[in-house]
């Protein structure tokens, strides 16, 4: 017997009750044990950092991850759901700095100490773990947290060290003095993929044009442009394009040299006195703007030629500060130009730069501009809006800064990276050759060292005597136990003897880019290669991963790069690359805008299934998700409520009739055409859902399920109601029950990976308490009847056209008409009967050139129409009184004229439709309602028997 269903369901309450039931029954573990020993489907979890609370955007990726874990489990695979935690890096350090009320490396080293600071970082990592676990449970994201991997463990760190040692053996790791994006607050360089995470548009910056006066002709200046005035004290050269045409123009009593193509930057119409090529300018000496970059030995401050000079902006002359630009450093080294830093690692000018000493570079910009203006060297100053990189974690504007750092030579394997990426299935596909492909085409070496504290220590030991270097791959190589604490400062105390000279080797001070940690998870989660060989072989590469689009230059890239360098293949076969969660206006969520959505509010208001379903159906993968109350309310109204109403309808009548699902099924060919149509549609739905899900394209499957539920509600059930209402339990009624039962049970299984809570609540009631997540995903059954589907589609089009004609004639559908003529070929009689009933006409003919409706209403037709209106009135009265669908009633009326005649002539019809045991004139003992019907008085009263 089916349990009674509350039609006024609270989905959030249903979900919390189901969550408790899963916990009590250990449903997740049962689902794993059920498939233990079966073929594996391998999923990798991109580890979140647990030192901050989960937010609404975390629902998105987790919804898609959980979707395929559940789907593949129901398809018979064993799907390990190993959770993971990203424990290192700037996110953790910055959080601890905020709690301590400090900022920057100096305070960490001198006021707090590395030991205490790192211990606080370790504690911080665990702070919100419970929040994440509860969050995952509440949105039905099943993961194995008891066996999660943590990137801070000794096992994990040693696997990361092994990966670096393998790259070292391939001569892919080197130390280089190079210009890198650098955060002055965090005092550390960033990798190119970290840089890509922090760009902001429309950032205001100074745009200044500076006079560089020629030594042999002080009245002539070369005009150069920059948006970083703070680099001007470090200027060592001016670069020109050798084949670019330059001009010398006269303005007042001075002469200016710039590219002819950039004349528009001048303040006055140009008075050209000379033309020359860039190569004619090479070697010209100019007066340094400041004395700080004048070398003690060697030559600087002259014009050089370069291949990076552009005439698309500025003046066609590039101010070159060797230590603060990638191209600047390269050409200075090629030309042998001496250079030294004017700015320290804290982003402040060094003491010897007396005019600006102690000023941060961004603070110094206006001071430098004013100084140059006072000295007559500023030609023009403006402000521009452009795209500029900020630290992806602390939000500080980045600068480009030359320093020693450790690099992985990813450029040496560029074509393997591209080939492995091209062999990967991307959803959407354009990411593969677009965003990801472009990134790989322009790949630069991975700067993987960080001048920080809380991270995997770079396992390189250097000899202080002979500069010999050694890469370590395990704790054992250091004479340490396997579970030794490998973080700073303890690892910094470990020394090694130098095999080359006998000196003492000490570890380099840097820690690893935390993205290297997460990119190593395919093998490091197994403590490979020290252990886990067999398990790693079984679970590499992953069949599926998913994150948002920004991870193309984050986790997706590091997974690809590390596995290519170690194993010459990608570590994932299929990847779903998602857009971002934004507000209804398309704005990114932020506290300052006040548009941050609390995930718990969404769960408690709409239910997590509704949020998940919205993400699956609202837009194509890769697009942004405009999320807010209105669209989630619409999701409930358009899908979950109609679905629940269908389910409630079935259970209500199945309970009344004691329907028994195992009874002998009515052969499908013998069933009503509506049954055959629905089962055909159901069979096609199963086929299409499996086909697309196997291709990692879940949007259309979810939308198809929703369309099927709409067909189920608004066509099948509406057209079949009388078959469930009728008192006799004949074969037709049994077939209707069996058809609707199979449809609901199958829909519950199809939607189980998408909406785990609601589907399980339905399925358990339909399947004697068995969880849908312990069932097999449906297989297509041989119900397809394309002719029936085509005929029914034509019938629905005919109904749509007929209803439009009735609407144009202002005739209610409850008013029967004599006939309608419709275009098209005749329909089979059983389907034509449906058209007649839907249009409420006595006769339908086909083959007409256009829709033609007989609008003549005879008295018989009028009385029949009134009877239908009376049925509606009584049904509304039943609802107001809160009667159950099976409750029989006694009905009384007071009417005259046509209404009374309609009640008399169609009494049996009215009694049958309204479950009225009696239908009699009079008011005695009944409470009723007076109303007007078609201009005549009518009073209706009823009582439950």
XYZ file of N, CA and C in Angstrom, residues 474-633:
480
model
N 61.873 12.230 -0.951
C 61.159 11.583 0.153
C 61.787 11.977 1.480
N 61.060 11.713 2.556
C 61.585 11.966 3.897
C 62.756 11.036 4.194
N 62.681 9.805 3.663
C 63.744 8.832 3.925
C 65.099 9.326 3.436
N 65.108 10.044 2.313
C 66.367 10.583 1.780
C 67.009 11.572 2.741
N 66.195 12.153 3.618
C 66.689 13.129 4.586
C 66.992 12.479 5.932
N 66.799 11.150 5.998
C 67.006 10.459 7.256
C 65.866 10.674 8.230
N 64.698 11.062 7.726
C 63.536 11.326 8.570
C 62.557 10.164 8.504
N 61.726 10.057 9.539
C 60.672 9.053 9.530
C 59.618 9.422 8.498
N 58.857 8.397 8.119
C 57.876 8.596 7.051
C 56.801 9.608 7.420
N 56.486 9.712 8.715
C 55.432 10.633 9.141
C 55.999 11.914 9.754
N 57.244 12.240 9.431
C 57.891 13.426 9.992
C 57.163 14.702 9.558
N 57.262 15.738 10.385
C 56.708 17.048 10.037
C 57.632 17.684 9.001
N 57.091 17.926 7.824
C 57.924 18.391 6.709
C 57.738 19.871 6.383
N 56.947 20.570 7.183
C 56.735 21.995 6.924
C 57.858 22.842 7.531
N 57.856 24.114 7.134
C 58.718 25.079 7.791
C 58.208 25.331 9.209
N 59.050 25.627 10.158
C 60.500 25.834 10.042
C 61.310 24.559 10.258
N 60.612 23.432 10.568
C 61.333 22.208 10.938
C 62.187 21.683 9.794
N 61.638 21.718 8.585
C 62.394 21.202 7.438
C 63.599 22.080 7.134
N 63.523 23.369 7.536
C 64.637 24.287 7.279
C 65.870 23.920 8.099
N 65.664 23.182 9.171
C 66.778 22.812 10.053
C 67.518 21.574 9.562
N 66.953 20.888 8.575
C 67.565 19.657 8.069
C 68.664 20.003 7.078
N 69.847 19.518 7.322
C 70.973 19.740 6.406
C 71.440 18.412 5.833
N 72.157 18.502 4.718
C 72.720 17.324 4.062
C 74.191 17.575 3.762
N 74.997 16.526 3.751
C 76.391 16.700 3.341
C 76.467 16.798 1.816
N 77.315 17.655 1.325
C 77.486 17.806 -0.126
C 78.406 16.706 -0.633
N 77.914 15.900 -1.544
C 78.710 14.805 -2.110
C 79.859 15.326 -2.959
N 79.731 16.554 -3.438
C 80.731 17.100 -4.368
C 81.940 17.672 -3.631
N 81.663 18.457 -2.571
C 82.787 19.125 -1.912
C 82.872 18.849 -0.421
N 81.865 18.134 0.121
C 81.876 17.854 1.540
C 81.299 18.958 2.392
N 80.838 20.024 1.775
C 80.234 21.134 2.496
C 78.843 20.778 3.014
N 78.187 21.779 3.569
C 76.849 21.581 4.123
C 75.796 22.132 3.172
N 74.802 21.301 2.910
C 73.708 21.710 2.029
C 72.504 22.105 2.876
N 71.914 23.244 2.582
C 70.704 23.705 3.256
C 69.577 23.854 2.254
N 68.354 23.694 2.767
C 67.191 23.808 1.863
C 66.994 25.251 1.421
N 66.613 25.417 0.160
C 66.252 26.754 -0.328
C 65.010 27.208 0.445
N 64.806 28.505 0.640
C 63.750 28.961 1.559
C 62.333 28.901 1.010
N 62.157 28.727 -0.290
C 60.830 28.856 -0.876
C 59.925 27.664 -0.594
N 58.596 27.927 -0.720
C 57.591 26.865 -0.713
C 56.956 26.806 -2.101
N 56.155 25.765 -2.299
C 55.579 25.524 -3.627
C 54.324 26.337 -3.888
N 54.128 26.683 -5.149
C 52.836 27.167 -5.632
C 51.779 26.137 -5.225
N 50.746 26.587 -4.504
C 49.737 25.636 -4.009
C 49.008 24.939 -5.144
N 49.013 25.535 -6.330
C 48.378 24.875 -7.483
C 49.130 23.612 -7.879
N 50.428 23.543 -7.549
C 51.160 22.303 -7.816
C 50.636 21.193 -6.905
N 50.291 21.560 -5.662
C 49.686 20.583 -4.751
C 48.430 19.970 -5.363
N 47.495 20.841 -5.744
C 46.204 20.342 -6.231
C 46.362 19.615 -7.560
N 47.306 20.051 -8.396
C 47.530 19.371 -9.674
C 48.174 18.015 -9.525
N 48.702 17.732 -8.337
C 49.351 16.439 -8.070
C 48.395 15.410 -7.469
N 47.133 15.795 -7.246
C 46.232 14.917 -6.498
C 45.977 13.553 -7.137
N 46.055 13.381 -8.469
C 45.789 12.036 -8.997
C 46.679 10.958 -8.383
N 47.945 11.291 -8.139
C 48.845 10.304 -7.547
C 49.107 10.576 -6.061
N 49.126 11.847 -5.659
C 49.449 12.172 -4.266
C 48.358 11.713 -3.300
N 47.096 11.649 -3.776
C 46.019 11.163 -2.896
C 46.217 9.684 -2.547
N 47.050 8.988 -3.328
C 47.345 7.565 -3.070
C 48.699 7.389 -2.380
N 49.404 8.487 -2.067
C 50.773 8.434 -1.534
C 51.706 7.733 -2.524
N 51.375 7.799 -3.799
C 52.178 7.202 -4.870
C 53.443 8.046 -5.064
N 54.618 7.419 -5.357
C 54.824 5.999 -5.661
C 55.290 5.163 -4.460
N 55.308 5.782 -3.266
C 55.767 5.015 -2.101
C 54.792 3.892 -1.780
N 53.489 4.133 -2.000
C 52.458 3.100 -1.844
C 51.423 3.311 -2.942
N 50.398 2.470 -2.932
C 49.232 2.702 -3.783
C 49.428 2.477 -5.264
N 50.391 1.656 -5.654
C 50.649 1.449 -7.079
C 49.422 0.894 -7.807
N 48.837 -0.162 -7.234
C 47.705 -0.811 -7.902
C 46.501 0.120 -7.978
N 46.210 0.805 -6.876
C 45.060 1.704 -6.846
C 45.261 2.884 -7.779
N 46.475 3.394 -7.829
C 46.746 4.495 -8.760
C 46.547 4.040 -10.200
N 47.023 2.858 -10.518
C 46.864 2.332 -11.878
C 45.388 2.186 -12.247
N 44.558 1.835 -11.243
C 43.127 1.658 -11.496
C 42.381 2.996 -11.616
N 42.967 4.053 -11.082
C 42.229 5.323 -10.992
C 42.923 6.464 -11.721
N 43.774 6.139 -12.664
C 44.421 7.169 -13.477
C 44.369 6.754 -14.942
N 43.913 7.648 -15.825
C 43.419 9.001 -15.556
C 41.957 8.986 -15.102
N 41.460 10.143 -14.702
C 40.054 10.270 -14.321
C 39.176 10.213 -15.561
N 37.993 9.650 -15.385
C 37.002 9.695 -16.458
C 36.329 11.062 -16.533
N 36.300 11.766 -15.386
C 35.500 13.000 -15.355
C 35.960 13.930 -14.239
N 36.050 15.225 -14.584
C 36.215 16.293 -13.596
C 35.334 17.458 -14.013
N 35.109 18.374 -13.085
C 34.304 19.552 -13.416
C 34.614 20.680 -12.448
N 34.770 21.877 -12.985
C 34.916 23.110 -12.203
C 34.473 24.262 -13.108
N 34.597 25.482 -12.595
C 34.221 26.665 -13.373
C 35.315 27.026 -14.367
N 34.963 27.892 -15.304
C 35.824 28.198 -16.452
C 37.161 28.801 -16.047
N 37.240 29.482 -14.891
C 38.512 30.076 -14.490
C 39.571 29.015 -14.214
N 39.148 27.763 -14.016
C 40.107 26.704 -13.732
C 40.831 26.209 -14.983
N 40.468 26.728 -16.160
C 41.271 26.405 -17.351
C 42.710 26.851 -17.134
N 42.872 27.933 -16.381
C 44.213 28.441 -16.107
C 44.608 28.186 -14.657
N 43.860 27.293 -14.017
C 44.153 26.894 -12.654
C 44.299 25.385 -12.597
N 43.327 24.739 -11.960
C 43.438 23.296 -11.721
C 43.466 22.475 -13.002
N 42.639 22.840 -13.983
C 42.639 22.085 -15.242
C 44.041 22.098 -15.867
N 44.687 23.270 -15.819
C 46.022 23.388 -16.410
C 47.059 22.618 -15.610
N 47.040 22.768 -14.286
C 48.084 22.109 -13.499
C 47.952 20.592 -13.553
N 46.721 20.083 -13.577
C 46.538 18.643 -13.774
C 47.148 18.187 -15.092
N 46.851 18.935 -16.141
C 47.360 18.590 -17.478
C 48.880 18.678 -17.523
N 49.436 19.761 -16.997
C 50.877 19.984 -17.090
C 51.659 18.922 -16.323
N 51.250 18.674 -15.096
C 51.996 17.719 -14.268
C 51.900 16.312 -14.833
N 50.707 15.895 -15.239
C 50.564 14.525 -15.755
C 51.259 14.365 -17.108
N 51.302 15.434 -17.907
C 52.021 15.362 -19.180
C 53.512 15.206 -18.941
N 54.047 15.963 -18.003
C 55.485 15.899 -17.732
C 55.889 14.590 -17.065
N 54.981 13.997 -16.290
C 55.302 12.755 -15.581
C 54.919 11.502 -16.354
N 53.732 11.538 -16.996
C 53.181 10.321 -17.591
C 52.875 10.457 -19.084
N 53.151 11.622 -19.638
C 52.919 11.895 -21.063
C 51.465 11.683 -21.473
N 50.532 11.986 -20.585
C 49.121 11.956 -20.931
C 48.371 12.884 -19.974
N 47.170 13.250 -20.373
C 46.364 14.076 -19.482
C 45.849 13.216 -18.332
N 45.533 13.855 -17.225
C 45.038 13.098 -16.075
C 43.520 13.060 -16.034
N 42.855 13.585 -17.056
C 41.387 13.493 -17.134
C 40.963 13.333 -18.583
N 39.928 12.504 -18.789
C 39.439 12.222 -20.129
C 38.315 13.177 -20.553
N 37.462 13.517 -19.593
C 36.295 14.357 -19.876
C 36.211 15.458 -18.831
N 35.890 16.667 -19.276
C 35.815 17.789 -18.345
C 34.634 18.681 -18.707
N 33.825 19.001 -17.706
C 32.748 19.978 -17.878
C 33.221 21.294 -17.287
N 33.217 22.308 -18.122
C 33.758 23.620 -17.779
C 32.592 24.605 -17.632
N 32.286 24.982 -16.413
C 31.071 25.730 -16.107
C 31.299 27.239 -16.123
N 30.191 27.969 -16.314
C 30.224 29.413 -16.170
C 30.201 29.795 -14.702
N 29.846 31.047 -14.427
C 29.843 31.533 -13.051
C 28.422 31.850 -12.586
N 28.239 31.833 -11.289
C 26.969 32.232 -10.683
C 26.990 33.748 -10.495
N 26.016 34.428 -11.094
C 25.919 35.884 -10.993
C 24.511 36.249 -10.511
N 24.302 37.520 -10.213
C 22.978 37.923 -9.745
C 22.027 38.081 -10.931
N 20.748 38.353 -10.698
C 19.789 38.423 -11.812
C 20.124 39.463 -12.871
N 20.954 40.455 -12.525
C 21.361 41.477 -13.494
C 22.672 41.129 -14.182
N 23.210 39.961 -13.859
C 24.460 39.539 -14.487
C 25.693 40.021 -13.761
N 25.529 40.593 -12.554
C 26.663 41.113 -11.796
C 27.237 40.010 -10.903
N 28.548 40.032 -10.767
C 29.205 39.087 -9.875
C 28.825 39.394 -8.433
N 28.600 38.354 -7.652
C 28.192 38.549 -6.266
C 29.327 39.142 -5.444
N 29.013 40.143 -4.625
C 29.993 40.745 -3.721
C 29.259 41.364 -2.543
N 29.932 41.393 -1.401
C 29.329 41.962 -0.195
C 29.029 43.445 -0.401
N 29.914 44.148 -1.127
C 29.719 45.588 -1.331
C 28.468 45.878 -2.138
N 28.116 44.980 -3.059
C 26.901 45.166 -3.859
C 25.657 44.695 -3.113
N 25.851 43.936 -2.064
C 24.718 43.415 -1.313
C 23.935 42.364 -2.056
N 24.590 41.667 -2.979
C 23.874 40.671 -3.794
C 24.378 39.247 -3.560
N 25.011 39.022 -2.408
C 25.500 37.687 -2.092
C 24.340 36.823 -1.605
N 24.163 35.675 -2.215
C 23.097 34.749 -1.836
C 23.648 33.717 -0.856
N 23.044 33.618 0.296
C 23.426 32.628 1.294
C 22.892 31.270 0.846
N 23.771 30.279 0.689
C 23.282 28.964 0.230
C 22.254 28.349 1.178
N 22.417 28.589 2.477
C 21.450 28.034 3.433
C 20.071 28.659 3.260
N 20.039 29.939 2.910
C 18.758 30.585 2.615
C 18.097 29.912 1.414
N 18.887 29.627 0.391
C 18.335 28.969 -0.803
C 17.821 27.579 -0.460
N 18.585 26.831 0.319
C 18.175 25.478 0.693
C 16.887 25.513 1.519
N 16.824 26.455 2.462
C 15.679 26.514 3.374
C 14.429 27.094 2.722
N 14.620 27.867 1.653
C 13.486 28.519 0.999
C 12.952 27.703 -0.176
N 13.848 27.184 -0.994
C 13.437 26.499 -2.222
C 13.789 25.018 -2.224
N 14.770 24.640 -1.424
C 15.258 23.265 -1.457
C 16.457 23.147 -2.376
N 17.396 22.278 -2.026
C 18.608 22.167 -2.849
C 18.315 21.527 -4.201
N 17.306 20.643 -4.274
C 16.965 20.051 -5.574
C 16.557 21.116 -6.573
N 15.828 22.130 -6.110
C 15.402 23.201 -7.011
C 16.596 24.004 -7.494
N 17.550 24.264 -6.599
C 18.755 25.007 -6.994
C 19.547 24.184 -8.005
N 19.719 22.908 -7.722
C 20.433 22.031 -8.656
C 19.723 21.998 -10.008
N 18.419 21.793 -9.984
C 17.668 21.684 -11.241
C 17.788 22.965 -12.069
N 17.785 24.099 -11.391
C 17.955 25.373 -12.104
C 19.312 25.418 -12.806
N 20.347 24.976 -12.115
C 21.679 24.988 -12.729
C 21.765 24.021 -13.916
N 21.032 22.932 -13.855
C 21.077 21.960 -14.955
C 20.289 22.431 -16.180
N 19.260 23.218 -15.981
C 18.309 23.481 -17.068
C 18.278 24.913 -17.572
N 18.813 25.868 -16.828
C 18.552 27.278 -17.136
C 19.325 27.792 -18.334
N 20.523 27.250 -18.568
C 21.343 27.761 -19.669
C 22.315 26.682 -20.110
N 22.944 26.909 -21.239
C 23.919 25.939 -21.734
C 25.186 25.986 -20.891
N 25.878 24.881 -20.802
C 27.112 24.804 -20.027
C 28.131 25.787 -20.598
N 28.767 26.509 -19.706
C 29.746 27.520 -20.106
C 29.220 28.929 -19.979
N 27.877 29.075 -19.973
C 27.267 30.391 -19.791
C 27.113 30.664 -18.288
N 26.899 31.939 -17.960
C 26.711 32.307 -16.562
C 25.279 32.037 -16.105
N 25.118 31.850 -14.803
C 23.823 31.496 -14.214
C 23.285 32.682 -13.415
N 22.275 33.347 -13.965
C 21.673 34.493 -13.278
C 20.722 33.957 -12.207
N 21.182 34.005 -10.990
C 20.518 33.285 -9.911
C 19.869 34.241 -8.915
N 18.623 33.946 -8.552
C 17.904 34.748 -7.571
C 16.589 34.082 -7.210
N 15.839 34.714 -6.337
C 14.584 34.137 -5.856
C 13.605 33.844 -6.985
N 13.480 34.777 -7.924
C 12.447 34.664 -8.952
C 12.630 33.415 -9.806
N 13.853 33.155 -10.263
C 14.077 31.999 -11.147
C 13.950 30.687 -10.388
N 14.304 30.690 -9.114
C 14.171 29.460 -8.326
C 12.711 29.181 -7.995
N 11.951 30.237 -7.739
C 10.507 30.065 -7.526
C 9.862 29.530 -8.807
